Amino acid sequence: MRKIINLPFIKILEENLKSHSGLIQVLLGPRQVGKTTTILHFLEKKLEGKYHYASADQVFNSDANWIIEQWNIALKNKKLLVIDEIQKCQNWAEVIKQLWDSLKRQKKTLQCVLLGSSSLKIQKGLTESLTGRFQLIPAFHWNFAETVKGYKLNFEDFLKYGGYPGAYKFISSEDKWHDYIKNSIINTIIEKDILQYHTVKSPALFRQAFDILMSYPAQEISFTKLLGQIQDKGNVELVKNYLHMYEGAFLLKAIYKYSKKPVLTKSSSPKIIPMAPSLFFLTIRSEYRPDERGHIFEAVVGTQLVRTGHDLFYWRKNNNEVDYILRQGKKTWAIEVKSGRKKNPSSLMKFKEENPDALLIIITPDNYKEFEEDPMVFLNSYS
């Protein structure tokens, strides 16, 4: 039985519902991180039957009529409407828009929460049909603190198996853990969240590209090199499209080189951040070498920086490299991650020479827990 902990998105959702913002709440995040389990627990505990929950995953044909039926049930009974796996409904965004606008014209109220796990599919609907009508609440893979609350893993185990709570019960049997992650999570995401909605010329090469991308945690890799490794006659745009789709499925984040010239950032090679450490460990299934452990620790720091929602880059000039550059408004942090791997100690100072206002931060295993608790509080303490 999956343990239930208070994940950050629930606090945000509860605050938004209490404020009666008059906006649709859209909860978006990866599969198998407890979105449905956690929100059902919240509804049962806090709303005591004053909600109507429906999942498009549980019906054969979740079309416009099905959405309208759920809407009317909630409206008639003056309950909060929660629709799970909304991306599986046909023309869901257009239908919700019509219902929401009609509600406003009639000066009626209905609080509505939509859950989904396919970013590309849902983002298209949000931007094309629901602009100005929603608040987006992100859900993430479980970090170390959340994992410890639910399952008591130590940090070394987290660096191997972390991210997907449903897989933690299989850690004692690596074969079962591997099969669960590969078949119940990765293959399901690729089939249901990507290939079901997007045309891919060669699904086999597309899957191969995922394994290659996951083998470069927190490392810069050129599109040309990626294309060569998947042994395809396509072009760089093909690889960029693959990367975009895997990002949209919350499997990775690609960040680019920091530059004051946006054109140079756009044309740079990406640095790959697996959004859960288990996605990298899946590719090696053996004890980490020191360099591999260093890379995955750097990637774990990167996932926490991604959570902030602020602009994130890396920086490199000649032999100098800074792991992460985070920008919030006029503030810039240059962040070096140290876990035992030898790095050029002068890189931070080289960056500061070119960016005098930058704040320099070093994150190590010793201060990681403090950083993870609230990355922006941690970074601002150095302001």
Short mmCIF file of C-alpha atoms in Angstrom, two decimals:
data_model
loop_
_atom_site.label_atom_id
_atom_site.label_comp_id
_atom_site.label_asym_id
_atom_site.label_seq_id
_atom_site.Cartn_x
_atom_site.Cartn_y
_atom_site.Cartn_z
CA MET A 1 0.00 0.00 0.00
CA ARG A 2 1.41 3.39 -1.01
CA LYS A 3 2.13 5.75 1.85
CA ILE A 4 0.58 9.20 1.74
CA ILE A 5 2.57 12.28 2.64
CA ASN A 6 1.84 15.97 2.27
CA LEU A 7 3.33 16.78 -1.11
CA PRO A 8 3.92 20.47 -1.93
CA PHE A 9 1.25 20.68 -4.63
CA ILE A 10 -1.52 19.90 -2.14
CA LYS A 11 -0.67 22.95 -0.04
CA ILE A 12 -0.76 25.16 -3.13
CA LEU A 13 -4.05 23.63 -4.29
CA GLU A 14 -5.66 24.05 -0.87
CA GLU A 15 -4.61 27.72 -0.71
CA ASN A 16 -5.91 28.39 -4.22
CA LEU A 17 -9.27 26.77 -3.49
CA LYS A 18 -9.67 28.71 -0.24
CA SER A 19 -8.94 31.99 -2.02
CA HIS A 20 -11.80 31.38 -4.51
CA SER A 21 -9.68 32.81 -7.31
CA GLY A 22 -12.35 32.10 -9.92
CA LEU A 23 -9.84 30.12 -11.97
CA ILE A 24 -9.62 26.48 -13.01
CA GLN A 25 -6.91 24.63 -11.08
CA VAL A 26 -4.69 22.50 -13.34
CA LEU A 27 -2.45 19.97 -11.59
CA LEU A 28 0.19 18.74 -13.98
CA GLY A 29 3.05 16.33 -13.39
CA PRO A 30 4.65 12.96 -14.11
CA ARG A 31 2.95 9.61 -13.83
CA GLN A 32 3.31 7.48 -10.73
CA VAL A 33 4.27 10.23 -8.27
CA GLY A 34 1.07 10.12 -6.23
CA LYS A 35 -1.06 12.87 -7.78
CA THR A 36 -4.30 10.87 -7.71
CA THR A 37 -3.64 9.11 -4.38
CA THR A 38 -2.69 12.35 -2.66
CA ILE A 39 -5.54 14.45 -4.00
CA LEU A 40 -8.14 11.78 -3.16
CA HIS A 41 -6.78 11.68 0.39
CA PHE A 42 -7.01 15.48 0.53
CA LEU A 43 -10.59 15.50 -0.78
CA GLU A 44 -11.76 12.84 1.66
CA LYS A 45 -10.06 14.49 4.62
CA LYS A 46 -10.81 18.15 3.90
CA LEU A 47 -14.02 18.23 1.85
CA GLU A 48 -15.95 15.30 3.36
CA GLY A 49 -18.08 14.47 0.34
CA LYS A 50 -18.37 18.03 -1.00
CA TYR A 51 -16.69 17.06 -4.26
CA HIS A 52 -17.34 15.07 -7.41
CA TYR A 53 -14.37 13.06 -8.68
CA ALA A 54 -14.24 11.42 -12.10
CA SER A 55 -11.37 9.87 -14.02
CA ALA A 56 -11.17 9.70 -17.80
CA ASP A 57 -8.96 6.65 -17.29
CA GLN A 58 -11.96 4.66 -16.09
CA VAL A 59 -14.33 5.10 -19.04
CA PHE A 60 -14.25 3.72 -22.56
CA ASN A 61 -15.24 6.89 -24.36
CA SER A 62 -14.53 10.08 -22.45
CA ASP A 63 -15.88 12.50 -25.02
CA ALA A 64 -17.57 15.91 -24.75
CA ASN A 65 -20.81 14.40 -23.46
CA TRP A 66 -18.95 12.64 -20.65
CA ILE A 67 -17.29 15.90 -19.56
CA ILE A 68 -20.63 17.74 -19.68
CA GLU A 69 -22.23 15.00 -17.59
CA GLN A 70 -19.54 15.30 -14.89
CA TRP A 71 -19.81 19.08 -14.98
CA ASN A 72 -23.57 19.05 -14.49
CA ILE A 73 -23.39 16.55 -11.61
CA ALA A 74 -20.99 18.82 -9.75
CA LEU A 75 -22.90 21.98 -10.61
CA LYS A 76 -26.27 20.54 -9.54
CA ASN A 77 -24.90 19.37 -6.20
CA LYS A 78 -22.75 22.49 -5.65
CA LYS A 79 -19.63 20.40 -5.32
CA LEU A 80 -16.01 20.81 -6.33
CA LEU A 81 -15.40 19.08 -9.68
CA VAL A 82 -12.20 17.04 -10.07
CA ILE A 83 -11.44 15.36 -13.41
CA ASP A 84 -8.38 13.10 -13.53
CA GLU A 85 -6.39 12.23 -16.68
CA ILE A 86 -8.15 15.05 -18.51
CA GLN A 87 -5.83 14.74 -21.53
CA LYS A 88 -7.61 11.50 -22.47
CA CYS A 89 -10.87 13.34 -23.15
CA GLN A 90 -11.55 14.31 -26.75
CA ASN A 91 -11.41 18.07 -27.32
CA TRP A 92 -11.32 18.53 -23.55
CA ALA A 93 -9.97 22.09 -23.62
CA GLU A 94 -12.64 23.41 -25.98
CA VAL A 95 -15.41 21.72 -23.98
CA ILE A 96 -14.13 23.03 -20.64
CA LYS A 97 -13.79 26.52 -22.15
CA GLN A 98 -17.41 26.53 -23.35
CA LEU A 99 -18.69 25.26 -20.00
CA TRP A 100 -16.57 27.71 -18.01
CA ASP A 101 -17.53 30.73 -20.13
CA SER A 102 -21.20 29.76 -19.96
CA LEU A 103 -20.91 29.51 -16.19
CA LYS A 104 -19.50 33.03 -15.99
CA ARG A 105 -22.18 34.45 -18.25
CA GLN A 106 -24.84 32.94 -16.01
CA LYS A 107 -23.01 34.33 -12.96
CA LYS A 108 -22.80 30.88 -11.43
CA THR A 109 -19.79 29.43 -9.61
CA LEU A 110 -18.11 26.04 -9.71
CA GLN A 111 -14.63 25.22 -8.53
CA CYS A 112 -12.87 22.90 -10.93
CA VAL A 113 -9.62 20.92 -10.68
CA LEU A 114 -8.10 19.15 -13.67
CA LEU A 115 -5.31 16.56 -13.35
CA GLY A 116 -3.04 15.37 -16.12
CA SER A 117 0.23 13.65 -16.86
CA SER A 118 0.95 14.63 -20.47
CA SER A 119 2.45 18.09 -20.51
CA LEU A 120 2.59 18.54 -24.30
CA LYS A 121 -1.02 17.45 -24.80
CA ILE A 122 -2.36 19.56 -21.94
CA GLN A 123 -0.20 22.63 -22.52
CA LYS A 124 -1.49 22.83 -26.06
CA GLY A 125 -5.08 22.86 -24.79
CA LEU A 126 -4.30 25.40 -22.08
CA THR A 127 -2.61 27.87 -24.40
CA GLU A 128 -5.04 27.48 -27.29
CA SER A 129 -8.34 27.45 -25.41
CA LEU A 130 -8.02 28.25 -21.72
CA THR A 131 -5.73 31.27 -21.69
CA GLY A 132 -6.47 33.44 -18.66
CA ARG A 133 -8.84 30.87 -17.14
CA PHE A 134 -6.50 28.63 -15.13
CA GLN A 135 -3.79 28.39 -12.51
CA LEU A 136 -1.07 25.80 -13.15
CA ILE A 137 0.16 23.74 -10.20
CA PRO A 138 3.20 21.56 -10.90
CA ALA A 139 3.78 18.15 -9.33
CA PHE A 140 7.25 16.63 -9.29
CA HIS A 141 9.09 13.38 -8.76
CA TRP A 142 9.74 12.71 -5.09
CA ASN A 143 12.88 14.32 -3.72
CA PHE A 144 14.96 12.92 -0.86
CA ALA A 145 13.03 14.61 1.97
CA GLU A 146 9.69 13.38 0.62
CA THR A 147 11.12 9.90 0.15
CA VAL A 148 12.44 9.76 3.71
CA LYS A 149 9.05 10.79 5.11
CA GLY A 150 7.31 8.00 3.25
CA TYR A 151 9.86 5.20 2.97
CA LYS A 152 13.01 5.85 5.06
CA LEU A 153 15.49 5.35 2.22
CA ASN A 154 19.03 6.55 2.91
CA PHE A 155 20.64 9.07 0.60
CA GLU A 156 22.78 6.54 -1.27
CA ASP A 157 19.70 4.44 -2.06
CA PHE A 158 17.86 7.57 -3.14
CA LEU A 159 20.63 8.38 -5.63
CA LYS A 160 19.94 5.00 -7.24
CA TYR A 161 16.24 4.30 -6.79
CA GLY A 162 14.71 7.69 -6.07
CA GLY A 163 11.84 9.51 -7.70
CA TYR A 164 8.99 7.02 -8.14
CA PRO A 165 7.46 5.98 -4.79
CA GLY A 166 5.60 3.01 -6.24
CA ALA A 167 8.93 1.38 -7.07
CA TYR A 168 10.41 1.62 -3.57
CA LYS A 169 8.81 -1.60 -2.40
CA PHE A 170 10.80 -3.50 -5.05
CA ILE A 171 14.25 -2.25 -4.03
CA SER A 172 15.11 -5.53 -2.28
CA SER A 173 14.79 -7.30 -5.64
CA GLU A 174 16.65 -5.39 -8.31
CA ASP A 175 15.14 -7.41 -11.16
CA LYS A 176 11.60 -6.64 -9.97
CA TRP A 177 12.53 -2.99 -9.46
CA HIS A 178 14.01 -2.80 -12.96
CA ASP A 179 10.96 -4.45 -14.53
CA TYR A 180 8.57 -2.13 -12.70
CA ILE A 181 10.39 1.06 -13.68
CA LYS A 182 10.93 -0.07 -17.26
CA ASN A 183 7.54 -1.63 -18.03
CA SER A 184 5.05 -0.01 -15.66
CA ILE A 185 6.47 3.49 -15.85
CA ILE A 186 8.81 4.23 -18.76
CA ASN A 187 7.05 2.12 -21.40
CA THR A 188 3.63 3.35 -20.24
CA ILE A 189 4.76 6.99 -20.45
CA ILE A 190 6.20 6.50 -23.92
CA GLU A 191 3.11 4.67 -25.19
CA LYS A 192 0.32 6.66 -23.50
CA ASP A 193 1.77 10.15 -23.08
CA ILE A 194 3.94 10.44 -26.18
CA LEU A 195 3.35 7.98 -29.03
CA GLN A 196 -0.44 8.03 -28.58
CA TYR A 197 -0.50 11.76 -29.37
CA HIS A 198 2.58 12.32 -31.53
CA THR A 199 3.74 10.74 -34.76
CA VAL A 200 7.25 9.30 -34.51
CA LYS A 201 8.88 7.93 -37.66
CA SER A 202 10.76 5.17 -35.85
CA PRO A 203 9.46 4.25 -32.37
CA ALA A 204 12.42 1.91 -31.87
CA LEU A 205 14.94 4.72 -32.43
CA PHE A 206 12.85 7.03 -30.31
CA ARG A 207 13.10 4.59 -27.40
CA GLN A 208 16.80 4.15 -28.03
CA ALA A 209 17.24 7.92 -27.83
CA PHE A 210 15.74 7.88 -24.33
CA ASP A 211 18.31 5.36 -23.08
CA ILE A 212 21.11 7.44 -24.56
CA LEU A 213 19.81 10.69 -23.07
CA MET A 214 19.50 9.12 -19.62
CA SER A 215 23.13 7.98 -19.76
CA TYR A 216 24.35 11.61 -19.71
CA PRO A 217 23.07 12.93 -16.36
CA ALA A 218 24.04 16.57 -15.75
CA GLN A 219 26.30 16.46 -18.80
CA GLU A 220 26.46 18.58 -21.90
CA ILE A 221 26.01 16.68 -25.15
CA SER A 222 25.77 18.01 -28.68
CA PHE A 223 22.78 17.28 -30.89
CA THR A 224 25.16 15.97 -33.56
CA LYS A 225 26.63 13.45 -31.13
CA LEU A 226 23.16 12.35 -30.06
CA LEU A 227 22.10 11.90 -33.66
CA GLY A 228 25.19 9.80 -34.35
CA GLN A 229 24.54 7.53 -31.39
CA ILE A 230 20.97 6.73 -32.38
CA GLN A 231 22.29 5.77 -35.82
CA ASP A 232 19.62 7.56 -37.79
CA LYS A 233 19.83 9.43 -41.08
CA GLY A 234 17.70 12.25 -39.72
CA ASN A 235 18.87 15.71 -38.82
CA VAL A 236 19.41 17.78 -35.72
CA GLU A 237 15.76 18.87 -35.74
CA LEU A 238 14.76 15.23 -35.26
CA VAL A 239 16.83 15.00 -32.08
CA LYS A 240 15.50 18.34 -30.82
CA ASN A 241 11.97 17.05 -31.34
CA TYR A 242 12.76 13.85 -29.41
CA LEU A 243 14.17 15.94 -26.56
CA HIS A 244 11.09 18.16 -26.56
CA MET A 245 8.76 15.18 -26.30
CA TYR A 246 10.69 13.58 -23.44
CA GLU A 247 10.68 16.91 -21.62
CA GLY A 248 6.93 17.14 -22.14
CA ALA A 249 6.52 13.74 -20.48
CA PHE A 250 8.48 14.98 -17.41
CA LEU A 251 11.30 12.49 -17.91
CA LEU A 252 14.09 15.01 -18.33
CA LYS A 253 14.95 18.69 -18.45
CA ALA A 254 17.35 20.14 -21.01
CA ILE A 255 19.12 23.34 -20.00
CA TYR A 256 21.29 25.48 -22.22
CA LYS A 257 24.42 27.59 -22.03
CA TYR A 258 24.15 30.92 -20.24
CA SER A 259 24.85 33.93 -22.41
CA LYS A 260 23.81 37.54 -22.48
CA LYS A 261 23.06 36.94 -26.15
CA PRO A 262 19.89 34.80 -26.41
CA VAL A 263 20.86 33.55 -29.87
CA LEU A 264 23.97 31.88 -28.39
CA THR A 265 21.89 30.22 -25.67
CA LYS A 266 19.40 28.93 -28.22
CA SER A 267 22.12 27.44 -30.43
CA SER A 268 24.11 25.80 -27.61
CA SER A 269 24.30 22.11 -26.76
CA PRO A 270 21.88 20.93 -24.05
CA LYS A 271 22.81 19.68 -20.61
CA ILE A 272 20.58 16.74 -19.68
CA ILE A 273 18.94 16.50 -16.25
CA PRO A 274 17.02 13.26 -15.59
CA MET A 275 14.07 14.28 -13.43
CA ALA A 276 14.51 11.25 -11.16
CA PRO A 277 17.81 9.54 -10.27
CA SER A 278 16.26 6.13 -10.92
CA LEU A 279 16.08 6.99 -14.63
CA PHE A 280 19.88 7.03 -14.80
CA PHE A 281 20.44 4.03 -12.54
CA LEU A 282 18.10 2.09 -14.81
CA THR A 283 20.72 2.38 -17.58
CA ILE A 284 23.67 0.97 -15.58
CA ARG A 285 22.28 -1.34 -12.84
CA SER A 286 25.60 -1.52 -10.99
CA GLU A 287 27.35 0.35 -8.23
CA TYR A 288 28.17 3.90 -9.20
CA ARG A 289 31.71 4.76 -10.10
CA PRO A 290 32.88 8.00 -8.43
CA ASP A 291 32.29 10.02 -11.61
CA GLU A 292 28.80 8.54 -12.08
CA ARG A 293 27.84 9.31 -8.49
CA GLY A 294 29.11 12.85 -8.97
CA HIS A 295 27.02 13.32 -12.09
CA ILE A 296 23.82 11.98 -10.52
CA PHE A 297 24.29 14.12 -7.41
CA GLU A 298 24.68 17.14 -9.66
CA ALA A 299 21.52 16.10 -11.52
CA VAL A 300 19.58 15.77 -8.24
CA VAL A 301 20.60 19.33 -7.34
CA GLY A 302 19.43 20.34 -10.82
CA THR A 303 15.97 18.83 -10.31
CA GLN A 304 15.53 20.98 -7.20
CA LEU A 305 16.55 24.09 -9.13
CA VAL A 306 14.03 23.16 -11.84
CA ARG A 307 11.35 23.09 -9.13
CA THR A 308 11.90 26.80 -8.46
CA GLY A 309 10.42 27.63 -11.86
CA HIS A 310 13.14 30.20 -12.55
CA ASP A 311 15.40 30.36 -15.61
CA LEU A 312 18.15 27.76 -15.37
CA PHE A 313 21.33 27.45 -17.45
CA TYR A 314 24.90 26.15 -17.29
CA TRP A 315 28.01 28.18 -18.16
CA ARG A 316 31.17 27.23 -19.97
CA LYS A 317 34.04 29.25 -21.38
CA ASN A 318 37.23 27.55 -22.53
CA ASN A 319 38.19 25.20 -19.65
CA ASN A 320 35.97 26.95 -17.13
CA GLU A 321 32.50 25.61 -16.36
CA VAL A 322 29.84 26.42 -13.76
CA ASP A 323 27.28 23.69 -13.19
CA TYR A 324 24.19 25.90 -12.90
CA ILE A 325 23.24 29.52 -13.43
CA LEU A 326 19.87 30.46 -11.92
CA ARG A 327 18.18 33.76 -12.71
CA GLN A 328 15.31 35.31 -10.78
CA GLY A 329 14.52 38.78 -12.04
CA LYS A 330 17.73 40.81 -11.69
CA LYS A 331 19.37 38.26 -9.40
CA THR A 332 21.84 35.71 -10.74
CA TRP A 333 23.34 32.79 -8.83
CA ALA A 334 26.34 30.81 -10.06
CA ILE A 335 26.05 27.36 -8.46
CA GLU A 336 28.83 24.81 -8.23
CA VAL A 337 28.01 21.25 -7.14
CA LYS A 338 30.83 19.37 -5.40
CA SER A 339 30.69 15.73 -4.43
CA GLY A 340 34.31 14.64 -4.60
CA ARG A 341 34.91 15.02 -8.33
CA LYS A 342 37.79 17.35 -9.15
CA LYS A 343 36.70 20.61 -10.73
CA ASN A 344 38.37 23.83 -11.71
CA PRO A 345 38.08 25.93 -8.52
CA SER A 346 38.53 29.15 -10.43
CA SER A 347 35.44 28.73 -12.63
CA LEU A 348 33.10 30.53 -10.24
CA MET A 349 35.49 33.48 -10.04
CA LYS A 350 35.86 33.56 -13.83
CA PHE A 351 32.08 33.78 -14.13
CA LYS A 352 31.95 36.54 -11.53
CA GLU A 353 34.57 38.53 -13.42
CA GLU A 354 32.15 38.70 -16.34
CA ASN A 355 29.05 39.00 -14.11
CA PRO A 356 30.07 41.10 -11.07
CA ASP A 357 26.60 41.01 -9.48
CA ALA A 358 26.42 37.21 -9.51
CA LEU A 359 26.13 35.41 -6.16
CA LEU A 360 28.41 32.38 -5.81
CA ILE A 361 27.06 29.19 -4.23
CA ILE A 362 28.65 25.80 -3.57
CA ILE A 363 26.36 22.83 -2.85
CA THR A 364 27.83 19.67 -1.32
CA PRO A 365 26.37 16.54 0.27
CA ASP A 366 26.88 18.29 3.62
CA ASN A 367 24.54 21.21 2.89
CA TYR A 368 22.26 19.48 0.36
CA LYS A 369 19.45 18.75 2.83
CA GLU A 370 19.30 22.41 3.84
CA PHE A 371 19.27 23.40 0.16
CA GLU A 372 16.56 20.88 -0.72
CA GLU A 373 14.24 22.02 2.06
CA ASP A 374 13.71 25.33 0.25
CA PRO A 375 16.14 26.10 -2.59
CA MET A 376 15.19 29.78 -2.90
CA VAL A 377 15.47 30.42 0.84
CA PHE A 378 18.87 28.72 0.75
CA LEU A 379 20.07 30.77 -2.24
CA ASN A 380 18.70 34.05 -0.88
CA SER A 381 20.56 33.49 2.38
CA TYR A 382 23.69 34.24 0.34
CA SER A 383 22.30 37.50 -1.05
#
